[in-house]
mmCIF file of C-alpha atoms in Angstrom:
data_model
loop_
_atom_site.group_PDB
_atom_site.id
_atom_site.type_symbol
_atom_site.label_atom_id
_atom_site.label_comp_id
_atom_site.label_asym_id
_atom_site.label_seq_id
_atom_site.Cartn_x
_atom_site.Cartn_y
_atom_site.Cartn_z
ATOM 1 C CA MET A 1 -3.040 3.602 -20.208
ATOM 2 C CA THR A 2 -3.292 1.886 -16.845
ATOM 3 C CA SER A 3 -1.266 0.662 -13.873
ATOM 4 C CA LEU A 4 0.411 -2.578 -12.898
ATOM 5 C CA TYR A 5 1.158 -4.308 -9.607
ATOM 6 C CA ILE A 6 3.748 -7.128 -9.492
ATOM 7 C CA HIS A 7 3.943 -9.449 -6.481
ATOM 8 C CA ILE A 8 7.133 -11.057 -5.190
ATOM 9 C CA PRO A 9 5.964 -13.515 -2.500
ATOM 10 C CA PHE A 10 9.342 -14.291 -0.935
ATOM 11 C CA CYS A 11 10.808 -13.156 2.390
ATOM 12 C CA ASN A 12 13.945 -13.957 4.333
ATOM 13 C CA ARG A 13 11.830 -13.904 7.478
ATOM 14 C CA ILE A 14 8.085 -13.847 8.159
ATOM 15 C CA CYS A 15 6.931 -10.830 10.191
ATOM 16 C CA THR A 16 4.630 -11.475 13.127
ATOM 17 C CA TYR A 17 1.899 -9.090 11.899
ATOM 18 C CA CYS A 18 1.916 -9.770 8.141
ATOM 19 C CA ASP A 19 -1.026 -11.406 6.346
ATOM 20 C CA PHE A 20 0.141 -10.806 2.772
ATOM 21 C CA ASN A 21 0.842 -13.731 0.470
ATOM 22 C CA LYS A 22 4.409 -14.628 1.420
ATOM 23 C CA PHE A 23 6.749 -17.594 1.847
ATOM 24 C CA LEU A 24 10.229 -18.057 3.249
ATOM 25 C CA ILE A 25 12.560 -17.804 0.276
ATOM 26 C CA LYS A 26 14.822 -20.663 1.351
ATOM 27 C CA ASN A 27 14.372 -23.694 -0.953
ATOM 28 C CA GLN A 28 11.769 -21.876 -3.077
ATOM 29 C CA PRO A 29 11.859 -22.173 -6.911
ATOM 30 C CA VAL A 30 12.622 -18.472 -7.291
ATOM 31 C CA ASP A 31 14.101 -18.619 -10.799
ATOM 32 C CA THR A 32 11.172 -20.649 -12.094
ATOM 33 C CA TYR A 33 8.822 -18.175 -10.436
ATOM 34 C CA ILE A 34 10.500 -15.317 -12.288
ATOM 35 C CA ASP A 35 10.185 -17.302 -15.543
ATOM 36 C CA CYS A 36 6.438 -17.591 -14.954
ATOM 37 C CA LEU A 37 6.099 -13.983 -13.853
ATOM 38 C CA ILE A 38 7.761 -12.857 -17.076
ATOM 39 C CA LYS A 39 5.392 -15.092 -19.042
ATOM 40 C CA GLU A 40 2.366 -13.575 -17.303
ATOM 41 C CA LEU A 41 3.678 -10.033 -17.756
ATOM 42 C CA SER A 42 4.065 -10.677 -21.476
ATOM 43 C CA THR A 43 0.250 -10.744 -21.775
ATOM 44 C CA ILE A 44 -0.267 -7.270 -20.272
ATOM 45 C CA PRO A 45 -0.512 -4.049 -22.358
ATOM 46 C CA THR A 46 2.809 -2.271 -22.532
ATOM 47 C CA ASP A 47 1.734 1.361 -21.936
ATOM 48 C CA ILE A 48 1.719 1.786 -18.152
ATOM 49 C CA ASP A 49 1.194 4.905 -16.047
ATOM 50 C CA THR A 50 2.488 3.489 -12.777
ATOM 51 C CA LEU A 51 4.151 0.232 -11.789
ATOM 52 C CA PHE A 52 4.601 -1.058 -8.246
ATOM 53 C CA ILE A 53 6.606 -4.134 -7.229
ATOM 54 C CA GLY A 54 5.587 -5.330 -3.780
ATOM 55 C CA GLY A 55 5.557 -8.426 -1.648
ATOM 56 C CA GLY A 56 6.555 -10.315 0.294
ATOM 57 C CA THR A 57 9.903 -8.660 -0.028
ATOM 58 C CA PRO A 58 11.185 -7.843 -3.529
ATOM 59 C CA THR A 59 14.672 -7.210 -2.149
ATOM 60 C CA ALA A 60 14.805 -10.835 -0.975
ATOM 61 C CA LEU A 61 15.739 -11.588 -4.602
ATOM 62 C CA ASN A 62 19.467 -11.821 -5.241
ATOM 63 C CA ASP A 63 21.158 -9.339 -7.579
ATOM 64 C CA GLN A 64 20.964 -11.608 -10.630
ATOM 65 C CA GLN A 65 17.285 -12.420 -10.115
ATOM 66 C CA LEU A 66 16.431 -8.785 -9.525
ATOM 67 C CA GLU A 67 18.282 -7.651 -12.636
ATOM 68 C CA ARG A 68 16.649 -10.300 -14.827
ATOM 69 C CA LEU A 69 13.171 -9.211 -13.749
ATOM 70 C CA LEU A 70 13.832 -5.465 -13.986
ATOM 71 C CA LYS A 71 15.572 -5.791 -17.348
ATOM 72 C CA PHE A 72 12.530 -7.552 -18.773
ATOM 73 C CA ILE A 73 10.209 -4.903 -17.318
ATOM 74 C CA ALA A 74 12.293 -2.100 -18.828
ATOM 75 C CA GLN A 75 12.229 -3.776 -22.247
ATOM 76 C CA GLN A 76 8.548 -4.747 -22.104
ATOM 77 C CA PHE A 77 6.802 -1.687 -20.671
ATOM 78 C CA LYS A 78 6.680 2.044 -21.328
ATOM 79 C CA ILE A 79 6.288 3.428 -17.818
ATOM 80 C CA GLN A 80 5.073 6.991 -18.095
ATOM 81 C CA GLN A 81 5.079 8.219 -14.537
ATOM 82 C CA GLU A 82 6.099 6.257 -11.454
ATOM 83 C CA PHE A 83 8.042 3.026 -10.969
ATOM 84 C CA SER A 84 7.984 2.015 -7.296
ATOM 85 C CA MET A 85 9.549 -0.859 -5.455
ATOM 86 C CA GLU A 86 9.282 -2.070 -1.867
ATOM 87 C CA ALA A 87 12.480 -2.805 0.026
ATOM 88 C CA ASN A 88 13.701 -3.927 3.431
ATOM 89 C CA PRO A 89 16.348 -1.548 4.818
ATOM 90 C CA ASP A 90 18.881 -4.262 5.641
ATOM 91 C CA GLU A 91 18.538 -5.872 2.200
ATOM 92 C CA LEU A 92 18.843 -2.627 0.255
ATOM 93 C CA THR A 93 22.493 -2.772 -0.796
ATOM 94 C CA ALA A 94 24.161 -0.248 -3.067
ATOM 95 C CA ALA A 95 24.357 -2.954 -5.748
ATOM 96 C CA LYS A 96 20.595 -3.538 -5.626
ATOM 97 C CA ILE A 97 19.879 0.196 -5.750
ATOM 98 C CA MET A 98 22.121 0.614 -8.789
ATOM 99 C CA ILE A 99 20.271 -2.212 -10.553
ATOM 100 C CA MET A 100 16.948 -0.554 -9.740
ATOM 101 C CA LYS A 101 18.173 2.829 -10.935
ATOM 102 C CA LYS A 102 19.577 1.306 -14.126
ATOM 103 C CA TYR A 103 16.174 -0.065 -15.115
ATOM 104 C CA GLY A 104 14.043 2.911 -14.225
ATOM 105 C CA VAL A 105 12.908 2.529 -10.602
ATOM 106 C CA ASN A 106 12.340 6.089 -9.398
ATOM 107 C CA ARG A 107 10.598 5.504 -6.073
ATOM 108 C CA LEU A 108 11.547 3.279 -3.126
ATOM 109 C CA SER A 109 9.171 2.314 -0.332
ATOM 110 C CA LEU A 110 11.076 1.154 2.753
ATOM 111 C CA GLY A 111 9.400 -1.107 5.301
ATOM 112 C CA VAL A 112 10.729 0.683 8.381
ATOM 113 C CA GLN A 113 7.729 0.240 10.767
ATOM 114 C CA THR A 114 9.604 1.680 13.760
ATOM 115 C CA PHE A 115 13.078 2.877 14.759
ATOM 116 C CA ASP A 116 12.891 1.075 18.109
ATOM 117 C CA ASN A 117 15.136 -1.995 17.958
ATOM 118 C CA ASP A 118 13.171 -3.885 20.616
ATOM 119 C CA LEU A 119 9.887 -3.320 18.775
ATOM 120 C CA LEU A 120 11.534 -4.317 15.502
ATOM 121 C CA LYS A 121 12.473 -7.659 17.060
ATOM 122 C CA LEU A 122 8.911 -8.081 18.318
ATOM 123 C CA LEU A 123 7.608 -7.443 14.798
ATOM 124 C CA GLY A 124 9.956 -10.056 13.370
ATOM 125 C CA ARG A 125 11.843 -7.503 11.295
ATOM 126 C CA THR A 126 15.399 -8.271 10.211
ATOM 127 C CA HIS A 127 16.742 -4.696 10.299
ATOM 128 C CA GLU A 128 17.765 -2.286 13.026
ATOM 129 C CA GLU A 129 17.711 1.501 13.269
ATOM 130 C CA GLU A 130 21.174 1.952 11.749
ATOM 131 C CA ASP A 131 20.091 -0.021 8.654
ATOM 132 C CA ILE A 132 17.314 2.497 8.029
ATOM 133 C CA ARG A 133 19.678 5.465 7.965
ATOM 134 C CA ARG A 134 22.155 3.645 5.746
ATOM 135 C CA ALA A 135 19.444 2.589 3.268
ATOM 136 C CA VAL A 136 18.021 6.101 2.952
ATOM 137 C CA ASP A 137 21.435 7.729 2.635
ATOM 138 C CA THR A 138 22.552 5.230 -0.007
ATOM 139 C CA ALA A 139 19.345 5.555 -2.028
ATOM 140 C CA LYS A 140 19.643 9.331 -2.065
ATOM 141 C CA ALA A 141 23.348 9.228 -2.881
ATOM 142 C CA LEU A 142 22.526 7.045 -5.891
ATOM 143 C CA ASP A 143 19.861 9.509 -7.079
ATOM 144 C CA ILE A 144 16.639 7.643 -6.375
ATOM 145 C CA GLU A 145 14.119 10.423 -6.952
ATOM 146 C CA SER A 146 11.660 9.619 -4.177
ATOM 147 C CA VAL A 147 12.088 7.652 -0.945
ATOM 148 C CA SER A 148 9.148 6.691 1.245
ATOM 149 C CA ILE A 149 9.077 4.947 4.606
ATOM 150 C CA ASP A 150 6.287 2.981 6.286
ATOM 151 C CA LEU A 151 5.713 3.476 9.997
ATOM 152 C CA MET A 152 3.359 1.599 12.311
ATOM 153 C CA TYR A 153 1.689 2.620 15.559
ATOM 154 C CA HIS A 154 -0.588 0.881 18.103
ATOM 155 C CA LEU A 155 2.084 -1.782 18.458
ATOM 156 C CA PRO A 156 2.330 -4.116 21.468
ATOM 157 C CA THR A 157 3.911 -2.284 24.454
ATOM 158 C CA GLN A 158 4.334 0.883 22.352
ATOM 159 C CA SER A 159 3.887 4.220 24.107
ATOM 160 C CA LEU A 160 2.957 7.622 22.733
ATOM 161 C CA GLU A 161 6.498 8.775 23.488
ATOM 162 C CA GLN A 162 7.880 6.028 21.254
ATOM 163 C CA VAL A 163 5.596 7.160 18.425
ATOM 164 C CA LYS A 164 6.798 10.736 18.897
ATOM 165 C CA LEU A 165 10.417 9.607 18.772
ATOM 166 C CA ASP A 166 9.779 7.561 15.610
ATOM 167 C CA LEU A 167 8.371 10.642 13.894
ATOM 168 C CA GLU A 168 11.317 12.823 14.913
ATOM 169 C CA LYS A 169 13.780 10.254 13.627
ATOM 170 C CA ALA A 170 11.830 9.966 10.375
ATOM 171 C CA LEU A 171 11.786 13.731 9.908
ATOM 172 C CA ALA A 172 15.549 13.851 10.394
ATOM 173 C CA LEU A 173 16.024 11.628 7.331
ATOM 174 C CA ASP A 174 16.259 12.795 3.724
ATOM 175 C CA ILE A 175 12.930 11.222 2.721
ATOM 176 C CA ASP A 176 9.979 12.422 0.666
ATOM 177 C CA HIS A 177 6.979 10.428 1.867
ATOM 178 C CA ILE A 178 5.705 8.828 5.077
ATOM 179 C CA SER A 179 2.965 6.225 5.411
ATOM 180 C CA SER A 180 1.725 5.718 8.971
ATOM 181 C CA TYR A 181 -0.523 2.748 9.688
ATOM 182 C CA SER A 182 -2.180 1.422 12.804
ATOM 183 C CA LEU A 183 -1.489 -2.229 13.529
ATOM 184 C CA ILE A 184 -4.463 -4.381 12.565
ATOM 185 C CA LEU A 185 -4.578 -7.916 13.897
ATOM 186 C CA GLU A 186 -5.249 -10.057 10.851
ATOM 187 C CA PRO A 187 -6.263 -13.731 11.050
ATOM 188 C CA LYS A 188 -3.549 -16.288 10.304
ATOM 189 C CA THR A 189 -0.779 -14.022 11.607
ATOM 190 C CA GLN A 190 1.471 -14.816 14.560
ATOM 191 C CA PHE A 191 0.239 -11.718 16.404
ATOM 192 C CA TYR A 192 -3.397 -12.732 15.935
ATOM 193 C CA ASN A 193 -2.761 -16.190 17.357
ATOM 194 C CA GLN A 194 -0.833 -14.755 20.309
ATOM 195 C CA TYR A 195 -3.621 -12.250 21.012
ATOM 196 C CA ARG A 196 -6.285 -14.951 21.024
ATOM 197 C CA LYS A 197 -4.227 -16.941 23.534
ATOM 198 C CA GLY A 198 -3.882 -13.899 25.804
ATOM 199 C CA MET A 199 -0.158 -13.662 25.110
ATOM 200 C CA LEU A 200 -0.230 -10.232 23.431
ATOM 201 C CA GLN A 201 -1.334 -6.908 24.845
ATOM 202 C CA LEU A 202 -2.065 -3.925 22.606
ATOM 203 C CA PRO A 203 -2.393 -0.279 23.609
ATOM 204 C CA ASP A 204 -6.044 0.606 24.132
ATOM 205 C CA GLU A 205 -8.037 2.281 21.366
ATOM 206 C CA THR A 206 -7.946 5.649 23.102
ATOM 207 C CA LEU A 207 -4.147 5.615 23.021
ATOM 208 C CA ALA A 208 -4.208 4.491 19.380
ATOM 209 C CA ALA A 209 -6.369 7.523 18.550
ATOM 210 C CA GLU A 210 -3.919 9.772 20.414
ATOM 211 C CA MET A 211 -1.053 8.290 18.397
ATOM 212 C CA TYR A 212 -2.845 8.983 15.117
ATOM 213 C CA ASP A 213 -3.878 12.477 16.188
ATOM 214 C CA TYR A 214 -0.314 13.329 17.216
ATOM 215 C CA THR A 215 1.039 12.010 13.903
ATOM 216 C CA ILE A 216 -1.299 14.304 11.962
ATOM 217 C CA ARG A 217 -0.523 17.335 14.111
ATOM 218 C CA ARG A 218 3.242 16.799 14.080
ATOM 219 C CA LEU A 219 3.499 16.254 10.341
ATOM 220 C CA ALA A 220 1.218 19.253 9.701
ATOM 221 C CA ILE A 221 4.003 21.544 10.932
ATOM 222 C CA SER A 222 6.667 19.781 8.860
ATOM 223 C CA ALA A 223 7.405 19.719 5.139
ATOM 224 C CA PHE A 224 4.977 16.818 4.751
ATOM 225 C CA GLN A 225 1.343 17.350 3.771
ATOM 226 C CA GLN A 226 -1.353 14.811 4.535
ATOM 227 C CA TYR A 227 -3.120 13.770 1.327
ATOM 228 C CA GLU A 228 -4.741 10.501 2.447
ATOM 229 C CA ILE A 229 -5.795 9.055 5.787
ATOM 230 C CA SER A 230 -2.448 7.325 6.360
ATOM 231 C CA ASN A 231 -0.147 9.082 3.888
ATOM 232 C CA PHE A 232 1.940 12.248 3.984
ATOM 233 C CA ALA A 233 4.194 13.644 1.276
ATOM 234 C CA LYS A 234 6.407 16.528 0.386
ATOM 235 C CA PRO A 235 5.063 18.443 -2.644
ATOM 236 C CA GLY A 236 5.385 16.368 -5.805
ATOM 237 C CA HIS A 237 5.984 13.087 -3.979
ATOM 238 C CA GLU A 238 2.506 11.635 -3.487
ATOM 239 C CA SER A 239 2.190 7.937 -4.342
ATOM 240 C CA GLU A 240 0.665 8.058 -7.810
ATOM 241 C CA HIS A 241 0.254 4.289 -7.878
ATOM 242 C CA ASN A 242 -1.737 4.147 -4.656
ATOM 243 C CA LYS A 243 -3.932 6.970 -5.909
ATOM 244 C CA VAL A 244 -5.019 4.582 -8.667
ATOM 245 C CA TYR A 245 -6.582 2.392 -5.966
ATOM 246 C CA TRP A 246 -8.127 5.264 -4.017
ATOM 247 C CA GLN A 247 -9.624 6.772 -7.186
ATOM 248 C CA ASN A 248 -11.063 3.344 -8.021
ATOM 249 C CA ARG A 249 -9.278 3.199 -11.367
ATOM 250 C CA GLU A 250 -8.378 -0.044 -13.086
ATOM 251 C CA TYR A 251 -5.037 -1.833 -12.903
ATOM 252 C CA TYR A 252 -3.393 -5.142 -13.731
ATOM 253 C CA GLY A 253 -1.942 -7.532 -11.161
ATOM 254 C CA ALA A 254 0.718 -10.159 -11.829
ATOM 255 C CA GLY A 255 2.303 -12.785 -9.608
ATOM 256 C CA ALA A 256 1.152 -15.318 -7.029
ATOM 257 C CA GLY A 257 -1.812 -14.016 -5.047
ATOM 258 C CA SER A 258 -1.959 -10.687 -6.876
ATOM 259 C CA HIS A 259 -5.208 -8.861 -7.592
ATOM 260 C CA GLY A 260 -6.244 -6.911 -10.674
ATOM 261 C CA TYR A 261 -9.215 -4.804 -11.795
ATOM 262 C CA VAL A 262 -9.736 -4.666 -15.545
ATOM 263 C CA ASN A 263 -12.807 -3.962 -17.707
ATOM 264 C CA GLY A 264 -15.072 -3.766 -14.676
ATOM 265 C CA GLU A 265 -13.912 -7.152 -13.380
ATOM 266 C CA ARG A 266 -11.761 -7.916 -10.354
ATOM 267 C CA TYR A 267 -9.550 -10.984 -10.577
ATOM 268 C CA TYR A 268 -7.400 -12.885 -8.106
ATOM 269 C CA ASN A 269 -4.397 -15.006 -8.959
ATOM 270 C CA ILE A 270 -3.628 -18.378 -7.386
ATOM 271 C CA ALA A 271 -1.597 -17.777 -4.215
ATOM 272 C CA PRO A 272 0.640 -20.808 -3.439
ATOM 273 C CA VAL A 273 3.850 -20.542 -5.447
ATOM 274 C CA PRO A 274 3.901 -24.137 -6.838
ATOM 275 C CA HIS A 275 0.244 -23.857 -7.897
ATOM 276 C CA TYR A 276 0.852 -20.454 -9.471
ATOM 277 C CA ILE A 277 3.817 -21.825 -11.433
ATOM 278 C CA LYS A 278 1.807 -24.782 -12.689
ATOM 279 C CA ALA A 279 -1.144 -22.569 -13.636
ATOM 280 C CA VAL A 280 1.029 -20.141 -15.626
ATOM 281 C CA GLN A 281 2.698 -23.031 -17.412
ATOM 282 C CA LEU A 282 -0.785 -24.268 -18.345
ATOM 283 C CA GLY A 283 -1.743 -20.798 -19.566
ATOM 284 C CA ASN A 284 -3.729 -18.941 -16.876
ATOM 285 C CA ALA A 285 -2.916 -18.041 -13.242
ATOM 286 C CA VAL A 286 -6.316 -16.521 -12.422
ATOM 287 C CA LYS A 287 -8.141 -18.349 -9.636
ATOM 288 C CA GLU A 288 -11.291 -16.263 -9.409
ATOM 289 C CA THR A 289 -13.038 -13.359 -11.144
ATOM 290 C CA HIS A 290 -15.819 -11.084 -9.995
ATOM 291 C CA LYS A 291 -17.835 -8.750 -12.188
ATOM 292 C CA VAL A 292 -18.215 -5.546 -10.182
ATOM 293 C CA THR A 293 -21.837 -4.429 -10.151
ATOM 294 C CA ARG A 294 -22.803 -0.798 -10.650
ATOM 295 C CA GLU A 295 -23.861 -0.644 -6.999
ATOM 296 C CA GLU A 296 -20.538 -2.071 -5.784
ATOM 297 C CA SER A 297 -18.618 0.312 -8.004
ATOM 298 C CA MET A 298 -20.470 3.320 -6.579
ATOM 299 C CA GLU A 299 -19.778 2.132 -3.019
ATOM 300 C CA GLU A 300 -16.078 1.711 -3.787
ATOM 301 C CA PHE A 301 -15.912 5.084 -5.512
ATOM 302 C CA MET A 302 -17.173 6.721 -2.332
ATOM 303 C CA PHE A 303 -15.290 4.969 0.438
ATOM 304 C CA LEU A 304 -12.012 4.735 -1.466
ATOM 305 C CA GLY A 305 -12.148 8.318 -2.727
ATOM 306 C CA LEU A 306 -12.989 9.717 0.679
ATOM 307 C CA ARG A 307 -9.707 8.318 2.011
ATOM 308 C CA MET A 308 -7.976 11.202 0.221
ATOM 309 C CA ASN A 309 -7.985 14.683 1.723
ATOM 310 C CA GLU A 310 -9.191 16.116 -1.577
ATOM 311 C CA GLY A 311 -12.140 13.735 -1.464
ATOM 312 C CA ILE A 312 -14.244 12.929 -4.487
ATOM 313 C CA SER A 313 -15.449 14.903 -7.468
ATOM 314 C CA ARG A 314 -19.178 15.242 -8.083
ATOM 315 C CA TRP A 315 -18.394 15.532 -11.797
ATOM 316 C CA ASP A 316 -16.439 12.274 -11.815
ATOM 317 C CA PHE A 317 -19.365 10.495 -10.189
ATOM 318 C CA LEU A 318 -21.794 11.907 -12.743
ATOM 319 C CA GLN A 319 -19.501 10.949 -15.626
ATOM 320 C CA ARG A 320 -19.029 7.397 -14.389
ATOM 321 C CA TYR A 321 -22.566 6.563 -13.375
ATOM 322 C CA GLY A 322 -24.782 8.921 -15.338
ATOM 323 C CA THR A 323 -26.569 10.192 -12.259
ATOM 324 C CA ARG A 324 -26.098 12.825 -9.585
ATOM 325 C CA ILE A 325 -24.485 11.689 -6.371
ATOM 326 C CA GLU A 326 -27.399 12.951 -4.253
ATOM 327 C CA LYS A 327 -29.781 10.615 -6.033
ATOM 328 C CA ILE A 328 -27.854 7.625 -4.685
ATOM 329 C CA PHE A 329 -26.355 8.886 -1.418
ATOM 330 C CA GLY A 330 -28.386 12.004 -0.587
ATOM 331 C CA ASP A 331 -29.570 10.874 2.855
ATOM 332 C CA VAL A 332 -26.090 9.673 3.834
ATOM 333 C CA LEU A 333 -24.474 12.937 2.750
ATOM 334 C CA THR A 334 -27.015 14.961 4.730
ATOM 335 C CA LYS A 335 -26.449 12.830 7.846
ATOM 336 C CA LEU A 336 -22.665 12.949 7.692
ATOM 337 C CA GLU A 337 -22.562 16.657 6.900
ATOM 338 C CA ALA A 338 -24.843 17.405 9.867
ATOM 339 C CA SER A 339 -22.465 15.391 12.058
ATOM 340 C CA GLU A 340 -19.538 17.468 10.703
ATOM 341 C CA LEU A 341 -17.805 14.340 9.421
ATOM 342 C CA ILE A 342 -17.799 15.457 5.784
ATOM 343 C CA VAL A 343 -17.890 18.728 3.859
ATOM 344 C CA VAL A 344 -20.122 18.987 0.797
ATOM 345 C CA THR A 345 -19.286 21.709 -1.717
ATOM 346 C CA GLU A 346 -20.522 22.495 -5.206
ATOM 347 C CA ASP A 347 -17.664 20.494 -6.754
ATOM 348 C CA ARG A 348 -16.337 18.037 -4.175
ATOM 349 C CA ILE A 349 -17.085 15.990 -1.069
ATOM 350 C CA TYR A 350 -14.365 15.313 1.483
ATOM 351 C CA MET A 351 -13.973 14.202 5.079
ATOM 352 C CA THR A 352 -13.248 16.565 7.913
ATOM 353 C CA ALA A 353 -10.444 15.947 10.400
ATOM 354 C CA ALA A 354 -13.066 14.466 12.739
ATOM 355 C CA GLY A 355 -14.268 12.196 9.944
ATOM 356 C CA ARG A 356 -10.782 10.909 9.263
ATOM 357 C CA MET A 357 -10.439 9.949 12.929
ATOM 358 C CA ILE A 358 -13.332 7.493 12.503
ATOM 359 C CA GLY A 359 -12.905 6.838 8.804
ATOM 360 C CA ASN A 360 -14.170 3.255 8.803
ATOM 361 C CA ASP A 361 -17.450 4.348 10.409
ATOM 362 C CA VAL A 362 -17.882 6.988 7.714
ATOM 363 C CA PHE A 363 -17.114 4.516 4.927
ATOM 364 C CA GLU A 364 -19.702 2.022 6.188
ATOM 365 C CA GLU A 365 -22.431 4.608 5.661
ATOM 366 C CA PHE A 366 -21.919 4.267 1.903
ATOM 367 C CA LEU A 367 -22.552 0.522 1.758
ATOM 368 C CA LEU A 368 -25.831 0.350 -0.099
ATOM 369 C CA SER A 369 -26.530 -3.260 0.858
ATOM 370 C CA ILE A 370 -26.682 -2.507 4.597
#
């Protein structure tokens, strides 16, 4: 069995920081897109461990479009474990939640980002603080098993006090999972263009580190346990789908601009919606494939696995690659352990708290081509 990611590339509004494959939904051929998505999904094996519908904004679909897609998924796939769906708080109506529940969605991931209404406007979000509370309360009242929220820090004009307040407001909600991400300025986003023109000021990196450190310390004394660099969960509510990525396991991707990793090969679907539709109608939406080399796979195994607090298993590495981890990364492990950035035990290797603070620097050490 494996996992599946489905991409819905439509939004009612484009956020200023977002670089995902997305398009304003107005005047888009949404129904034809769903036709093609269903056609593509029909080619994927039906036994699925985890399924995640992301975007874009899946809740930008109207009730009829959402039900048609979810009904097909429920009929087509045997989902063994986790069925997640992204949602915008202001679009998450009771009717949409009931449709999701009817067809097996058991985990919702809400794009909250912040509770500060002024910052939400700056981010281009369409919701306000009161929408967040309503969405969570409604989802729980309708028996969605697990509710997660995304938060962001290192935002323009954001202070440490605002981050603290966001966390307190999150902890006051009946939620099960928190993802907390630092803003990254990605090319081709509105924020990136504003920054290059000198029109956008970000908190300095020292303050960003303080924000991250406070997040870890505050959630450590709550019901949430950190299990990955940016993710915290109550017991039993870790994101099983995202763990597929961090454990470098294979998965299918469907939809415009989606990625997949199957039989040692990564593939990338055509991104523009009209081109995706035409490609599916002609029989194949894949734009590009890449055969992952053994060296690349070992690199990914290390820097993805080390994102998790539990780290990586020496036995898993030996099973996958037929060689001991020290034979490939011995010098790196010795260096990082001496710097107290990782811990090396008989069974596992994992990052220390200090290592997680500079995770990207640690990960770069495992790039064999450098």
